[in-house]
Coordinates of C-alpha atoms and ligand atoms in Angstrom, one line a residue:
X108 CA -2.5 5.9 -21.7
X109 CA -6.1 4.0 -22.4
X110 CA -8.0 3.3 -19.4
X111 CA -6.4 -0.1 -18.4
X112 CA -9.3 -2.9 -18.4
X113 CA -7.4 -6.1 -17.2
X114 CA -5.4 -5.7 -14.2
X115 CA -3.4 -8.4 -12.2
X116 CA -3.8 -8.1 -8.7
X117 CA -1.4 -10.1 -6.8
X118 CA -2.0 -10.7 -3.2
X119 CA -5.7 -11.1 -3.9
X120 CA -5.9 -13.9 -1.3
X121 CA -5.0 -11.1 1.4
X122 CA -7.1 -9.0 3.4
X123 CA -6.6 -5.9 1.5
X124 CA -7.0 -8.0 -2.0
X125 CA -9.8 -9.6 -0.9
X126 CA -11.7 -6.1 -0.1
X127 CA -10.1 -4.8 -3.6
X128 CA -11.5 -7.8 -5.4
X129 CA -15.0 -7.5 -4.6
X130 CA -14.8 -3.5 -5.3
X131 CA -12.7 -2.6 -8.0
X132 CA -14.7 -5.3 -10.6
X133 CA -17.5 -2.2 -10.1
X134 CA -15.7 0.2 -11.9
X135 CA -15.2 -1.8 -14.9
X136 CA -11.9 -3.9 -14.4
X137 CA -11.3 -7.4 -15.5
X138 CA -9.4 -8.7 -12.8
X139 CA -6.2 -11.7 -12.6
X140 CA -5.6 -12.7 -9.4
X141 CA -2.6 -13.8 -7.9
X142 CA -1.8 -15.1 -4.6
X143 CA 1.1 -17.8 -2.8
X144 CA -2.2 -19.1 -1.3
X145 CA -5.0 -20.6 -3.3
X146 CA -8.2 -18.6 -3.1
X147 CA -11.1 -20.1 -2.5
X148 CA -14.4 -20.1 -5.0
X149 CA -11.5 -18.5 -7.2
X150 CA -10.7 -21.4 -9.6
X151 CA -8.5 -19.2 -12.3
X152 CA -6.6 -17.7 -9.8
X153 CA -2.7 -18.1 -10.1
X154 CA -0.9 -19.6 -7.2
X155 CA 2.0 -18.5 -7.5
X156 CA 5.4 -16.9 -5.7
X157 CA 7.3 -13.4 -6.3
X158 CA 10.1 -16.0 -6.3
X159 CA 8.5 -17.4 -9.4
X160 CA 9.9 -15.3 -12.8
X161 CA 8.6 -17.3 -15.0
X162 CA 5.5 -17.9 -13.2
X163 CA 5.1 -13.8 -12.9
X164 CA 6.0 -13.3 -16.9
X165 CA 3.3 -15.6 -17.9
X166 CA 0.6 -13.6 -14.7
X167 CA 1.6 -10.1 -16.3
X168 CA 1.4 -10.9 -19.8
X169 CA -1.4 -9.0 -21.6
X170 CA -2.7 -7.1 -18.6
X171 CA -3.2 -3.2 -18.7
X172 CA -2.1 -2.7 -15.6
X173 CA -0.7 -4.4 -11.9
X174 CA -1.8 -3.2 -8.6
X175 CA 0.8 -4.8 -6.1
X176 CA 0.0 -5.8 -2.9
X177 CA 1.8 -8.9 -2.7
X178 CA 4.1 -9.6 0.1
X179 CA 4.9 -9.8 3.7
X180 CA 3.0 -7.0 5.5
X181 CA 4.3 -6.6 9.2
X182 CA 7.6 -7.3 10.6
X183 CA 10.0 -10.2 10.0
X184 CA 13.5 -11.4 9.5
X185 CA 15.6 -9.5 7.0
X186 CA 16.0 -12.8 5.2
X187 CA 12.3 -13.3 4.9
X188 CA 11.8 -9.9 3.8
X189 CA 14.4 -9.4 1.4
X190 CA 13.0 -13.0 -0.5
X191 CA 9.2 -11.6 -0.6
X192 CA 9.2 -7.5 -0.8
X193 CA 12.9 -7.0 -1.9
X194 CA 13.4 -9.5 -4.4
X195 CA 9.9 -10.7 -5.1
X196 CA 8.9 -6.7 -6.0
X197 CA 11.9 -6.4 -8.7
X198 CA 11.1 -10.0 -9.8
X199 CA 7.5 -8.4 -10.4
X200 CA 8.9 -5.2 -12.5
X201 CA 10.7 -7.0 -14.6
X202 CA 8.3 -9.3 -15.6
X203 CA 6.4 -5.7 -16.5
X204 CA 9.1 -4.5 -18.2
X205 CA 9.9 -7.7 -20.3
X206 CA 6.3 -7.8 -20.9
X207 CA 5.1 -3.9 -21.6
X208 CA 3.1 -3.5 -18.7
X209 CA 3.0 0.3 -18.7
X210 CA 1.5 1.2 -15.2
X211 CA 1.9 -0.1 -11.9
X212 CA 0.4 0.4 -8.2
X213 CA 2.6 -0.5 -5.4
X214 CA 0.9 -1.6 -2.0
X215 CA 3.6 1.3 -0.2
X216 CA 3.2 1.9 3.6
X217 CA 3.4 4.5 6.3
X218 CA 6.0 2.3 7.8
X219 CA 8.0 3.5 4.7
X220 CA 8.1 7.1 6.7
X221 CA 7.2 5.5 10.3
X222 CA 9.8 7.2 12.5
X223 CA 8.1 10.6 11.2
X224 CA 6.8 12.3 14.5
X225 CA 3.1 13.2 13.2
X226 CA 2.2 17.0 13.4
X227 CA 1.5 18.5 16.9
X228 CA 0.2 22.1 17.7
X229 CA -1.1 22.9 14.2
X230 CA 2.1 22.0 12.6
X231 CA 1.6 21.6 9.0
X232 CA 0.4 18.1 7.1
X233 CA 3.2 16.1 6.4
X234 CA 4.3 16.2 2.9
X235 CA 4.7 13.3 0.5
X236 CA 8.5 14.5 0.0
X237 CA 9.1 14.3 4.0
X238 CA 12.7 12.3 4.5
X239 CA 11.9 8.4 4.6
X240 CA 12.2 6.8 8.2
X241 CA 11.5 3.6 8.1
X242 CA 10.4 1.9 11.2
X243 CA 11.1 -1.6 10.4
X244 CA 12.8 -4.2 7.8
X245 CA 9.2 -4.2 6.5
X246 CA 9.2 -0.6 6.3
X247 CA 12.6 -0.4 4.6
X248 CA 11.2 -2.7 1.9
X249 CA 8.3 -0.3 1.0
X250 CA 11.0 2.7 0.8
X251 CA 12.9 0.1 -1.1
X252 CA 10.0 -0.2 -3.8
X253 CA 9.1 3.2 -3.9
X254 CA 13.0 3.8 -5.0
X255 CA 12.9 0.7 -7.7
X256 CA 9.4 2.1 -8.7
X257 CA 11.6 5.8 -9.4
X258 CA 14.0 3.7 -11.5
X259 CA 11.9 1.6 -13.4
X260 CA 10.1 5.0 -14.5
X261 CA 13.7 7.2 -15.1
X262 CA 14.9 4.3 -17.1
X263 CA 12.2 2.0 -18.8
X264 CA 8.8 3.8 -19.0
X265 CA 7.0 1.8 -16.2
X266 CA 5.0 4.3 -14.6
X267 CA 4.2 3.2 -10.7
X268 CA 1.8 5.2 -8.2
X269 CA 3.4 4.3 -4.8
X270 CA 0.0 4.4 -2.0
X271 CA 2.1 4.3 1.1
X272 CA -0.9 2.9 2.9
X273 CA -1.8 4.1 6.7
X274 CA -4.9 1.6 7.7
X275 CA -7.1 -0.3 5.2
X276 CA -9.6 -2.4 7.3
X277 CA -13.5 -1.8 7.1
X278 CA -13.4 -0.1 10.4
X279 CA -10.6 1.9 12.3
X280 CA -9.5 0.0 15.7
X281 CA -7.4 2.2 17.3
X282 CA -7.2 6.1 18.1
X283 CA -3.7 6.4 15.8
X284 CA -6.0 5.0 13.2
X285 CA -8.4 8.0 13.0
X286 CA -5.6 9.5 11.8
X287 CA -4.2 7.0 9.1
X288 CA -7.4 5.1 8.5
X289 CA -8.6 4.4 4.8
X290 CA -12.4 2.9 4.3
X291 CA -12.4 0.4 1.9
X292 CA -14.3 2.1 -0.5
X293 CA -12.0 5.0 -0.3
X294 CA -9.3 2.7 -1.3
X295 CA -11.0 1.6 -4.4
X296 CA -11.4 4.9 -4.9
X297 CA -7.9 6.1 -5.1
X298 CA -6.6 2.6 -6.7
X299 CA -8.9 3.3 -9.4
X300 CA -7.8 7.1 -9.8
X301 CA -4.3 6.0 -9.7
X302 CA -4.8 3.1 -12.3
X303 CA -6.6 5.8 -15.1
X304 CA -4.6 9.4 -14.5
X305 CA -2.9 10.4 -17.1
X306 CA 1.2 10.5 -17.5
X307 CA 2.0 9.7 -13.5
X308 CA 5.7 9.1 -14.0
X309 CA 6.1 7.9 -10.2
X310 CA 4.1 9.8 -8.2
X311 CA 4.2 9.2 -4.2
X312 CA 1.0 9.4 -2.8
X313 CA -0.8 8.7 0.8
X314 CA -3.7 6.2 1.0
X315 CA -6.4 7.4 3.6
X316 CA -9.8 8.7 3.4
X317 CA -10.6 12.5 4.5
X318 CA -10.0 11.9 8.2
X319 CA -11.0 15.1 10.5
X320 CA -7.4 14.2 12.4
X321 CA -5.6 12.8 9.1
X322 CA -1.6 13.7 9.7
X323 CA -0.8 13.7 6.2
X324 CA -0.7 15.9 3.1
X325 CA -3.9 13.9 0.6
X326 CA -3.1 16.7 -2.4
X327 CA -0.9 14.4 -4.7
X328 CA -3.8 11.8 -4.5
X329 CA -6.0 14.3 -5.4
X330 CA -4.3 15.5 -8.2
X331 CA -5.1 11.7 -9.7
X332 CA -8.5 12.8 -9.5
X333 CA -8.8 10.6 -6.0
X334 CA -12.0 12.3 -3.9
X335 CA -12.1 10.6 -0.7
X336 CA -15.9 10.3 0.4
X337 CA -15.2 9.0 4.5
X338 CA -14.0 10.1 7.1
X339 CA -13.0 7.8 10.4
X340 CA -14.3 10.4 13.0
X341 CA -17.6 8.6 13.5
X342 CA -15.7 6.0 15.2
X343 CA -13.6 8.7 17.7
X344 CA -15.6 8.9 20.6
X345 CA -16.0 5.1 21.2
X346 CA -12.1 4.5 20.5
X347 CA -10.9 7.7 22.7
X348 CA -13.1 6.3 25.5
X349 CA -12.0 3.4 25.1
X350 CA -7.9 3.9 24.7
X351 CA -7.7 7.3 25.8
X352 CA -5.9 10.2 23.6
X353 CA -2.3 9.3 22.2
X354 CA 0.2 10.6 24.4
X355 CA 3.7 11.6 22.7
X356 CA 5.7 11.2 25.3
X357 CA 5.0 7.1 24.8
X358 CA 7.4 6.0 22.2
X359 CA 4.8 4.0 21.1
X360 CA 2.2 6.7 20.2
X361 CA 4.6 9.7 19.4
X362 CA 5.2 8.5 16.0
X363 CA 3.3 7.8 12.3
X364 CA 4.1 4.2 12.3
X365 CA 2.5 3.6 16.0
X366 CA 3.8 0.9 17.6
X367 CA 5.4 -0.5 14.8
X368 CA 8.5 1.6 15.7
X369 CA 9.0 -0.4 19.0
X370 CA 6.8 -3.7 19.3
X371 CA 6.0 -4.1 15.4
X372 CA 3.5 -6.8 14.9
X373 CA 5.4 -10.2 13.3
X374 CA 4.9 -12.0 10.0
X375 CA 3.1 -15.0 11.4
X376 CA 4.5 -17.5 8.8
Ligands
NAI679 P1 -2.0 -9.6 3.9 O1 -0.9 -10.1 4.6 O2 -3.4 -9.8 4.3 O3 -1.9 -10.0 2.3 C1 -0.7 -10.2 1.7 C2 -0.8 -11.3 0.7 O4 0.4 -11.5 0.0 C3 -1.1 -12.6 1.4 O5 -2.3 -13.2 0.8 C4 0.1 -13.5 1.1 O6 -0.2 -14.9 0.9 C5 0.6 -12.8 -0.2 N1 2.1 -13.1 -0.3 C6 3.0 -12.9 0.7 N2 4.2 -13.2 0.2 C7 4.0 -13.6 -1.1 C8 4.9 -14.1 -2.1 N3 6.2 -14.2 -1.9 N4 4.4 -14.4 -3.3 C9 3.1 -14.2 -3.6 N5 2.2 -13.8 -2.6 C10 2.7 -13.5 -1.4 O7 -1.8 -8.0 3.8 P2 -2.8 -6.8 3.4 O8 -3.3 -6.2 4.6 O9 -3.9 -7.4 2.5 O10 -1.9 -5.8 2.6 C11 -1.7 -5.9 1.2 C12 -0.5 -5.0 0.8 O11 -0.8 -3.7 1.2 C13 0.8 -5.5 1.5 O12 1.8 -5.3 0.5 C14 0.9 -4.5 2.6 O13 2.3 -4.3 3.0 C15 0.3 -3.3 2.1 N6 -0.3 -2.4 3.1 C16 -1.5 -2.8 3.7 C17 -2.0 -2.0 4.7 C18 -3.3 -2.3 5.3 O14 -3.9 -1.4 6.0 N7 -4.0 -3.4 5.0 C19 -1.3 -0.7 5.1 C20 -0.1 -0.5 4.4 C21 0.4 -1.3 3.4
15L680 C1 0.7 -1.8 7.4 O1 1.6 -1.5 6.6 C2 0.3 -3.2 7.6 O2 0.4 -4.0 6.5 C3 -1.2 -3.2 8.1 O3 -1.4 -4.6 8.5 C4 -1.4 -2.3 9.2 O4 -0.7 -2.6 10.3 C5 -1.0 -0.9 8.8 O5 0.3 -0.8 8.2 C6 -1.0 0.2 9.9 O6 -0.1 0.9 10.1 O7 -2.1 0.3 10.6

């Protein structure tokens, strides 16, 4: 495939799009931007909804590739989550599919695998392959798109790299996310490497940087050509003083997902 140049981004008004927008235009990408909120000082930026197909075939056509982080990203009600990450995602690969959009990068989460106890005592990394245990609705729709993502591969050609995410903020703020945290820059890092490697078919990979305490297995993201420069242990001593070491025996710190698996954070609108 040639090294895709234009590249919808939808969810560009979010937290994660905003950081990818101002990165990713370094390394040579035209960007489309798509949001269900207007972006400001963005004036060619589609406002538009996953619930939107006609919308989404008009945002996809002629783009090289889509990195997908549209959607509802913490907890909410079944309904809510089916309309935006359920239905919304497949709205979105079939508008690459009517279209030819060959590649695709799905926004995937931890949450996807968030009821995987992370490895104690020198147990090994966990594997990309590792049984999906979704924590949440929310997490169940990421395992949902990493499954349509398999499909759209096996059956039209639409290859996906599926990032299940751990924490993509410009600075870790808790001690679970030394373990799961992925700098900014990182991020742009391994989108890029999973927008330009060659024949990915759908490939599952793990978004972090090369965390001293990371709890997961980075070697299918490296095998993009992804080389994670940061690591979140300049942050550990302040957060450990701060919150203390996790202790597994509190259902909220014995698992990948954190608290999500028993006081998830809620979809504010
Ligand atoms: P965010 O909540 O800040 O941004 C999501 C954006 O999607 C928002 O701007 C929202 O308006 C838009 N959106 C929601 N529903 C939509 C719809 N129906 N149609 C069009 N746009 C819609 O979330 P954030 O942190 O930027 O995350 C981006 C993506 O990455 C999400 O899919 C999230 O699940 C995923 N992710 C993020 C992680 C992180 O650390 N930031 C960790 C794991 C996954
Ligand atoms: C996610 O999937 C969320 O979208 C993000 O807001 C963070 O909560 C992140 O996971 C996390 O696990 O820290």
């Amino acid at each position: 495939m040639p090294a895709p140049r234009t590249v919808l981004l939808t969810g560009a008004a979010g937290g994660l799009g905003t950081l990818m927008r101002n990165l990713l235009p370094a390394f040579g990408y035209h960007l489309r931007l798509l949001d269900l909120r207007p972006i400001e000082g963005e004036p060619d930026a589609i406002t538009a909804d996953l619930a939107d197909r006609a919308a989404l075939r008009e945002a996809v056509r002629g783009v090289d590739a889509i990195i997908h982080l549209a959607g509802i990203s913490l907890e909410a009600s079944f309904d809510k989550i089916l309309k935006s990450n359920i239905e919304g995602t497949h709205n979105l690969y079939e508008a690459a599919r009517e279209e030819g959009v060959r590649r695709v990068v799905f926004a995937s989460s931890n949450h996807a695998v968030g009821f995987t106890p992370y490895p104690r005592d020198g147990a090994p990394l966990i594997p990309v392959d590792t049984p999906r245990r979704p924590d949440t609705f929310y997490g169940l729709s990421k395992s949902f798109g990493e499954d349509l993502a398999q499909l759209y591969w096996d059956k039209h050609g639409v290859e996906t790299v599926s990032v299940r995410i751990g924490s993509c903020f410009p600075q870790p703020s808790s001690v679970r996310m030394l373990s799961v945290w992925m700098s900014p820059a990182d991020g742009a890092r391994l989108f890029h490497a999973a927008l330009t490697a060659e024949e990915v078919g759908h490939t599952v990979v793990y978004g972090s940087s090369a965390n001293t305490r990371l709890w997961w297995d980075l070697s299918t993201a490296r095998a993009l050509g992804y080389e994670p420069r940061d690591d979140s242990e300049q942050f550990a001593e302040k957060l450990i003083a701060e919150q203390g070491e996790l202790d597994p025996e509190n259902v909220a710190q014995a698992y990948l997902g954190g608290h999500f698996v028993n006081d998830p954070p809620i979809w504010p609108y």
